[in-house]
Amino acid sequence: MILLIPNESNTPIQDLADEKRVAATPESVKKFVKKGIEVLLEKQCGKHIGASDQDYIDAGAKIVDDRKSAFAQADIVAFVNRPDISELTELKPETLVLGHLDPFFNLPLINSMAEKHLNTLSIEMIPRSTRAQKMDALSSQSSLAGYVMMIKAANQLPSILPMMMTPSGTIKPAKVFVIGAGVAGLQAIATAKRLGANVLAYDTRSVVAEQVESLGGKFLHIDIGETGQNENGYANALTDEQKQKQMDAQKSAIADSDIVITTAQLFGRKPPVLITKETLALMKPGSVVVDMAARSGGNVEGSEAGVMKVVSGVNVIGTGNWSQSVARDASNMYANNIYNLVDEFYDSEKQVFNLDLEDEILAQSVITHGGKIINDLLMNMQQGE
Ligand code: NAD
């Protein structure tokens, strides 16, 4: 079985061209090779994570410099993101394509992959179960993103985060408000606490209050009626009335904060806009808001993915490719997730990835197979449910 790791800074997809992560490290290559899996890497794959082509060769991989012919040889292609639609013709039918395919927002690509009889597995659809934890790239990458966002915010703030008592005066700790306390939000809270800030957080899933408090944060309780989560732990969408109640109730917390981090996402849907320009105007000038949902539509009115701009006197940072600054750790974690996934389903006797669609992990994460889309969630969405 041949596993190909593309160099994603060579992607023809424009807004992903600054990708610095890679889906394999020399350590993960060693493990694949030990299992009898042949690993091809597009040259200079590890350029941004301090791994040279020679490091990969020493680990047992083969370096290829022709992207097209490499695609044609692969049985599995492991992306961090996804291929461009123009590259699909290079792949053999039945090739397994892994990556953050973002299927809800890339339907033309998914349809084209189905037509080409490619097997595709969307990493972000892997269920949040105990068994799948070791392959849960959504969590590994979100944790790092939460950390990065807090550091970006701290860098932008014209003051410090911890309390400081000196003969020259006393500085009060900064106030940080985190909206959405999922994986990224909890990591942002932990980072803010380590930096010495006072942290307040809100999430529509009140079950996370305990987790916020265990990190030393305070939970803002807002009564907006029945909210809750689905069987996978994802938040249910709010009604317009509930959303308005939430926005009104969190206004004073926002006005009182030096930094606001929003991470509110709804799986497979556009995230809710939770902070308007009017609310931003209530903050002290120079305060910082980080919109971690900016790439998928945004929680903050006026935010723009990959851009820092001043909106109503506040520095609004929209998440772009957050991983650039921590590409090494992000790649290490992602490479482990990919290895664990392949390892879980590798049939070493037949030397194939056993695409067992009865398996609960594959049943939820495989998107196309046998020339069609087979994922229930995606099919329901296409039918407008
Ligand atoms: P996510 O990225 O989909 O959303 C981020 C957070 O935003 C969530 O906590 C969500 O509740 C919150 N949110 C949505 N709408 C909101 C609103 N209007 N206001 C405030 N907050 C709002 O979530 P995620 O970080 O991927 O985590 C989703 C769930 O999966 C969580 O329950 C998490 O604990 C769970 N999880 C489980 C495992 C596991 O069991 N192995 C692993 C990782 C995550």
Coordinates of C-alpha atoms and ligand atoms in Angstrom, one line a residue:
M1 CA 0.0 0.0 0.0
I2 CA 1.3 3.4 -1.0
L3 CA 0.6 6.4 1.2
L4 CA 1.2 9.8 -0.3
I5 CA 1.8 13.0 1.7
P6 CA 1.4 16.1 -0.5
N7 CA 3.2 19.3 0.1
E8 CA 0.3 21.6 0.8
S9 CA 2.1 24.8 0.2
N10 CA 1.9 23.6 -3.5
T11 CA -1.9 23.5 -3.5
P12 CA -3.7 25.3 -6.3
I13 CA -6.4 26.3 -3.7
Q14 CA -5.7 29.9 -3.3
D15 CA -6.8 30.5 0.3
L16 CA -5.0 27.4 1.5
A17 CA -1.7 28.2 -0.2
D18 CA -0.1 29.5 3.1
E19 CA -0.5 26.1 4.7
K20 CA 2.6 25.1 6.7
R21 CA 1.4 21.9 8.3
V22 CA 2.1 18.5 6.9
A23 CA 0.3 15.2 7.5
A24 CA 3.4 13.1 8.3
T25 CA 6.5 13.7 10.4
P26 CA 9.7 11.6 10.2
E27 CA 8.5 9.9 13.4
S28 CA 5.1 8.9 11.9
V29 CA 6.8 7.8 8.7
K30 CA 9.0 5.4 10.7
K31 CA 5.9 3.8 12.2
F32 CA 4.2 3.5 8.8
V33 CA 7.3 1.9 7.2
K34 CA 7.5 -0.5 10.2
K35 CA 4.0 -1.7 9.3
G36 CA 5.1 -2.4 5.7
I37 CA 3.4 0.8 4.3
E38 CA 5.3 2.6 1.6
V39 CA 5.4 6.3 2.1
L40 CA 5.9 8.9 -0.7
L41 CA 6.4 12.5 0.2
E42 CA 6.2 15.4 -2.1
K43 CA 9.6 17.2 -1.8
Q44 CA 10.0 19.9 0.9
C45 CA 7.0 18.7 2.7
G46 CA 8.5 19.4 6.1
K47 CA 10.1 22.7 5.2
H48 CA 8.1 24.7 7.7
I49 CA 8.4 22.2 10.6
G50 CA 12.1 21.8 10.7
A51 CA 12.1 18.4 8.9
S52 CA 14.3 18.1 5.8
D53 CA 13.7 15.7 2.9
Q54 CA 16.8 13.8 4.2
D55 CA 15.1 13.4 7.6
Y56 CA 12.1 11.8 5.9
I57 CA 14.4 9.6 3.7
D58 CA 16.3 8.5 6.8
A59 CA 12.9 7.5 8.3
G60 CA 12.2 5.3 5.3
A61 CA 10.2 7.5 3.0
K62 CA 10.7 8.2 -0.7
I63 CA 10.7 11.8 -1.9
V64 CA 8.9 12.6 -5.2
D65 CA 9.2 15.8 -7.0
D66 CA 6.4 15.4 -9.6
R67 CA 3.1 16.0 -7.9
K68 CA 1.1 14.6 -10.8
S69 CA 2.8 11.2 -11.0
A70 CA 2.9 10.9 -7.2
F71 CA -0.9 11.3 -7.2
A72 CA -1.3 8.6 -9.8
Q73 CA 0.7 6.1 -7.7
A74 CA -1.1 6.6 -4.3
D75 CA -3.6 4.2 -2.6
I76 CA -4.1 6.7 0.2
V77 CA -3.4 10.5 0.0
A78 CA -3.3 12.2 3.4
F79 CA -4.0 15.9 3.3
V80 CA -4.1 18.4 6.1
N81 CA -6.8 20.1 4.0
R82 CA -8.0 18.8 0.7
P83 CA -7.1 18.4 -3.0
D84 CA -8.2 21.0 -5.6
I85 CA -11.0 19.9 -7.9
S86 CA -8.5 20.2 -10.8
E87 CA -6.2 17.5 -9.3
L88 CA -8.8 14.7 -9.0
T89 CA -8.1 13.3 -12.5
E90 CA -4.6 12.4 -11.3
L91 CA -5.9 10.0 -8.7
K92 CA -6.8 6.4 -9.4
P93 CA -10.4 5.4 -8.7
E94 CA -10.8 3.8 -5.2
T95 CA -7.9 5.9 -3.8
L96 CA -8.7 6.9 -0.3
V97 CA -8.4 10.7 0.2
L98 CA -8.1 11.8 3.9
G99 CA -8.2 15.4 5.1
H100 CA -10.2 18.3 6.5
L101 CA -12.5 18.2 3.5
D102 CA -15.0 20.6 5.1
P103 CA -17.7 18.8 3.1
F104 CA -20.6 21.0 4.1
F105 CA -19.0 24.0 2.4
N106 CA -17.3 22.1 -0.5
L107 CA -20.1 20.2 -2.1
P108 CA -18.8 20.6 -5.7
L109 CA -15.5 19.0 -4.7
I110 CA -17.3 16.2 -2.8
N111 CA -19.7 15.5 -5.8
S112 CA -16.7 15.4 -8.1
M113 CA -14.9 13.0 -5.8
A114 CA -17.9 10.7 -5.8
E115 CA -18.2 10.8 -9.6
K116 CA -14.5 9.8 -9.9
H117 CA -15.1 6.9 -7.6
L118 CA -12.7 8.1 -5.0
N119 CA -13.1 7.0 -1.4
T120 CA -13.1 10.0 0.8
L121 CA -12.8 10.4 4.6
S122 CA -13.4 13.7 6.2
I123 CA -11.3 14.0 9.3
E124 CA -13.7 16.5 11.0
M125 CA -16.5 13.9 10.8
I126 CA -14.7 11.4 12.9
P127 CA -17.0 10.9 15.9
R128 CA -16.0 12.3 19.4
S129 CA -16.0 8.8 20.9
T130 CA -13.5 7.4 23.4
R131 CA -12.2 4.9 20.8
A132 CA -11.7 7.6 18.2
Q133 CA -10.0 10.1 20.5
K134 CA -6.5 9.2 19.2
M135 CA -7.6 10.2 15.7
D136 CA -9.6 13.3 16.7
A137 CA -7.8 15.9 14.6
L138 CA -10.6 18.4 15.2
S139 CA -9.7 18.4 18.9
S140 CA -5.9 18.3 18.4
Q141 CA -6.0 21.3 16.0
S142 CA -8.7 23.2 18.0
S143 CA -6.7 23.0 21.2
L144 CA -3.7 24.6 19.5
A145 CA -6.0 27.2 17.8
G146 CA -7.4 28.2 21.2
Y147 CA -3.8 28.8 22.5
V148 CA -2.8 30.7 19.4
M149 CA -5.8 33.0 19.5
M150 CA -5.2 33.9 23.1
I151 CA -1.5 34.7 22.4
K152 CA -2.5 36.8 19.4
A153 CA -4.9 38.7 21.5
A154 CA -2.4 39.3 24.3
N155 CA 0.2 40.5 21.7
Q156 CA -2.3 43.0 20.4
L157 CA -3.5 44.4 23.7
P158 CA -1.9 47.7 24.8
S159 CA -1.6 46.4 28.3
I160 CA -0.5 43.3 30.2
L161 CA -2.6 40.4 31.4
P162 CA -1.4 39.6 34.9
M163 CA -1.8 41.8 38.0
M164 CA 1.4 43.6 38.9
M165 CA 2.1 45.3 42.2
T166 CA 5.2 47.5 42.0
P167 CA 6.4 50.7 43.8
S168 CA 5.5 52.4 40.5
G169 CA 1.9 51.4 40.7
T170 CA -0.5 48.5 40.7
I171 CA -1.7 47.0 37.4
K172 CA -5.0 45.2 37.6
P173 CA -5.4 41.8 35.8
A174 CA -6.9 42.0 32.3
K175 CA -10.4 40.8 31.9
V176 CA -11.0 38.1 29.2
F177 CA -14.4 36.9 28.1
V178 CA -14.6 33.7 26.1
I179 CA -17.8 32.9 24.2
G180 CA -18.0 29.2 23.4
A181 CA -16.2 26.9 25.7
G182 CA -15.6 23.8 23.5
V183 CA -12.2 22.4 22.8
A184 CA -10.7 25.7 21.5
G185 CA -12.5 27.9 24.0
L186 CA -11.3 25.8 27.0
Q187 CA -7.7 26.0 25.8
A188 CA -8.1 29.8 25.3
I189 CA -9.4 30.0 28.9
A190 CA -6.5 27.9 30.2
T191 CA -4.0 30.0 28.4
A192 CA -5.5 33.3 29.6
K193 CA -5.4 32.0 33.2
R194 CA -1.8 31.0 32.8
L195 CA -1.1 34.5 31.6
G196 CA -2.7 35.9 34.8
A197 CA -6.0 37.3 33.4
N198 CA -9.4 37.1 35.0
V199 CA -11.6 34.9 32.8
L200 CA -15.3 34.8 32.3
A201 CA -16.9 32.4 29.8
Y202 CA -20.3 31.5 28.4
D203 CA -21.6 28.6 26.4
T204 CA -25.1 27.5 25.4
R205 CA -24.2 24.0 26.7
S206 CA -24.4 24.7 30.4
V207 CA -22.7 21.3 31.0
V208 CA -19.4 23.0 30.4
A209 CA -19.7 25.4 33.3
E210 CA -17.9 22.9 35.5
Q211 CA -15.0 22.6 33.1
V212 CA -14.7 26.4 32.9
E213 CA -14.6 26.6 36.7
S214 CA -12.1 23.8 37.0
L215 CA -9.7 25.9 34.8
G216 CA -10.2 28.8 37.2
G217 CA -12.7 30.8 35.1
K218 CA -16.1 32.0 36.0
F219 CA -19.2 30.9 34.0
L220 CA -21.7 33.5 33.0
H221 CA -25.2 32.0 33.5
I222 CA -27.8 33.3 31.1
D223 CA -31.3 32.0 31.1
I224 CA -32.3 31.6 27.5
G225 CA -34.5 28.5 28.0
E226 CA -34.0 25.0 26.5
T227 CA -30.6 24.8 24.6
G228 CA -28.5 21.6 24.9
Q229 CA -26.5 19.5 22.6
N230 CA -27.0 16.7 20.1
E231 CA -25.8 13.1 20.6
N232 CA -22.3 14.0 19.4
G233 CA -21.9 16.8 21.9
Y234 CA -22.4 19.6 19.4
A235 CA -24.5 22.6 20.4
N236 CA -28.0 22.9 19.0
A237 CA -28.8 26.1 17.0
L238 CA -30.7 28.8 19.0
T239 CA -33.9 30.4 17.9
D240 CA -33.7 34.1 16.9
E241 CA -35.4 35.0 20.2
Q242 CA -32.8 33.0 22.3
K243 CA -29.9 34.5 20.3
Q244 CA -31.2 38.0 21.0
K245 CA -31.5 37.2 24.7
Q246 CA -28.0 35.9 24.8
M247 CA -26.7 39.0 22.9
D248 CA -28.4 41.3 25.3
A249 CA -27.3 39.4 28.4
Q250 CA -23.6 39.3 27.4
K251 CA -23.4 43.0 26.4
S252 CA -22.2 44.2 29.8
A253 CA -19.6 41.4 30.1
I254 CA -18.3 42.4 26.6
A255 CA -18.2 46.1 27.5
D256 CA -16.2 45.3 30.7
S257 CA -13.6 43.1 28.9
D258 CA -10.2 43.9 27.6
I259 CA -10.2 40.8 25.4
V260 CA -13.1 38.8 24.0
I261 CA -12.6 35.5 22.2
T262 CA -15.5 34.0 20.3
T263 CA -15.4 30.3 19.3
A264 CA -19.1 29.6 18.9
Q265 CA -19.6 27.1 16.1
L266 CA -22.5 25.0 15.0
F267 CA -21.4 21.7 13.3
G268 CA -22.0 21.8 9.6
R269 CA -23.7 25.2 9.7
K270 CA -22.8 28.9 9.5
P271 CA -21.8 30.1 13.0
P272 CA -24.2 32.6 14.7
V273 CA -23.3 36.3 14.7
L274 CA -23.2 37.1 18.4
I275 CA -21.4 40.5 18.6
T276 CA -22.7 43.5 16.7
K277 CA -20.8 46.6 15.8
E278 CA -22.9 48.5 18.4
T279 CA -21.7 46.1 21.1
L280 CA -18.1 46.4 20.0
A281 CA -18.5 50.2 20.4
L282 CA -19.2 49.6 24.1
M283 CA -15.7 48.3 24.7
K284 CA -12.7 50.4 25.7
P285 CA -10.8 51.6 22.6
G286 CA -7.8 49.4 21.9
S287 CA -9.5 46.3 23.3
V288 CA -9.2 43.1 21.3
V289 CA -11.7 40.7 19.9
V290 CA -10.7 37.5 18.3
D291 CA -13.3 35.8 16.1
M292 CA -12.3 32.2 15.8
A293 CA -15.3 31.5 13.7
A294 CA -14.2 34.1 11.0
R295 CA -13.3 31.5 8.4
S296 CA -16.7 29.9 8.4
G297 CA -18.8 33.1 8.6
G298 CA -17.9 34.8 11.9
N299 CA -19.4 35.4 15.3
V300 CA -18.5 39.1 15.2
E301 CA -20.0 41.6 12.8
G302 CA -17.3 43.1 10.5
S303 CA -14.7 40.5 11.2
E304 CA -12.7 39.1 8.3
A305 CA -10.8 35.9 8.1
G306 CA -7.1 36.3 8.2
V307 CA -7.3 40.1 8.8
M308 CA -6.9 42.3 11.8
K309 CA -8.9 45.5 11.5
V310 CA -10.3 48.2 13.7
V311 CA -14.1 48.0 14.0
S312 CA -15.8 50.6 16.3
G313 CA -12.5 51.4 17.9
V314 CA -11.7 47.8 18.8
N315 CA -9.0 45.5 17.2
V316 CA -10.9 42.7 15.6
I317 CA -8.8 39.7 14.7
G318 CA -10.5 37.2 12.3
T319 CA -9.0 33.7 12.3
G320 CA -7.2 32.9 9.2
N321 CA -4.6 30.1 9.0
W322 CA -4.0 30.2 12.7
S323 CA -1.6 27.2 12.5
Q324 CA 1.2 29.0 10.7
S325 CA 2.8 30.1 14.0
V326 CA 2.7 26.6 15.5
A327 CA 3.0 24.4 12.4
R328 CA 5.4 22.1 14.1
D329 CA 3.2 21.1 17.0
A330 CA 0.1 21.1 14.8
S331 CA 1.8 18.8 12.4
N332 CA 3.1 16.5 15.1
M333 CA -0.4 16.1 16.5
Y334 CA -2.1 15.8 13.1
A335 CA 0.5 13.2 11.9
N336 CA -0.3 11.2 15.1
N337 CA -4.0 11.4 14.3
I338 CA -3.4 10.2 10.7
Y339 CA -1.1 7.4 11.8
N340 CA -3.6 6.2 14.4
L341 CA -6.5 6.3 11.9
V342 CA -4.6 4.3 9.3
D343 CA -3.2 1.9 11.9
E344 CA -6.8 1.3 13.3
F345 CA -8.0 0.1 9.9
Y346 CA -4.9 -1.4 8.3
D347 CA -5.2 -5.0 7.3
S348 CA -1.6 -6.1 7.4
E349 CA -2.3 -9.5 5.8
K350 CA -4.0 -8.0 2.7
Q351 CA -1.9 -4.8 3.0
V352 CA -5.0 -2.6 2.5
F353 CA -7.0 0.0 4.4
N354 CA -10.0 -2.0 5.4
L355 CA -12.9 0.4 4.5
D356 CA -15.5 -1.3 6.8
L357 CA -18.5 0.9 6.4
E358 CA -20.2 -1.0 9.3
D359 CA -17.6 0.4 11.6
E360 CA -19.0 3.3 13.7
I361 CA -16.0 5.5 13.0
L362 CA -16.0 5.0 9.3
A363 CA -19.8 5.0 9.0
Q364 CA -19.7 8.6 10.2
S365 CA -16.6 9.9 8.5
V366 CA -16.5 8.3 5.1
I367 CA -18.1 10.8 2.7
T368 CA -18.0 9.1 -0.7
H369 CA -17.7 5.5 -1.8
G370 CA -18.8 3.4 -4.7
G371 CA -19.4 6.5 -6.9
K372 CA -21.7 8.3 -4.6
I373 CA -22.0 10.3 -1.4
I374 CA -22.9 7.9 1.4
N375 CA -22.7 10.1 4.5
D376 CA -26.0 10.5 6.2
L377 CA -25.4 13.9 7.6
L378 CA -24.3 15.3 4.3
M379 CA -27.2 13.6 2.4
N380 CA -29.7 15.1 4.9
M381 CA -28.2 18.5 4.4
Q382 CA -28.4 18.2 0.6
Q383 CA -32.1 17.3 1.0
G384 CA -32.5 20.5 3.1
E385 CA -33.1 18.8 6.5
Ligands
NAD1 P1 -17.6 23.5 18.3 O1 -16.3 23.9 17.7 O2 -18.6 22.9 17.4 O3 -18.2 24.8 19.0 C1 -17.5 25.5 20.0 C2 -18.3 25.8 21.1 O4 -19.3 26.8 20.8 C3 -19.2 24.7 21.7 O5 -18.8 24.4 23.0 C4 -20.6 25.1 21.5 O6 -21.4 24.6 22.5 C5 -20.4 26.6 21.6 N1 -21.6 27.4 21.0 C6 -22.4 27.2 20.0 N2 -23.3 28.2 19.8 C7 -23.0 29.1 20.8 C8 -23.6 30.3 21.2 N3 -24.7 30.8 20.6 N4 -23.1 30.9 22.3 C9 -22.1 30.4 23.0 N5 -21.5 29.2 22.7 C10 -22.0 28.6 21.6 O7 -17.3 22.5 19.5 P2 -16.1 21.6 19.8 O8 -15.1 22.3 20.5 O9 -15.7 20.8 18.6 O10 -16.8 20.5 20.8 C11 -18.0 20.0 20.6 C12 -18.3 18.9 21.6 O11 -17.6 17.8 21.4 C13 -18.1 19.3 23.1 O12 -19.1 18.8 23.8 C14 -16.8 18.6 23.4 O13 -16.7 18.4 24.8 C15 -17.1 17.4 22.7 N6 -15.8 16.6 22.5 C16 -15.8 15.3 22.9 C17 -14.6 14.6 22.7 C18 -14.6 13.1 23.1 O14 -15.5 12.7 23.7 N7 -13.6 12.4 22.6 C19 -13.5 15.1 22.1 C20 -13.6 16.5 21.7 C21 -14.8 17.2 21.9

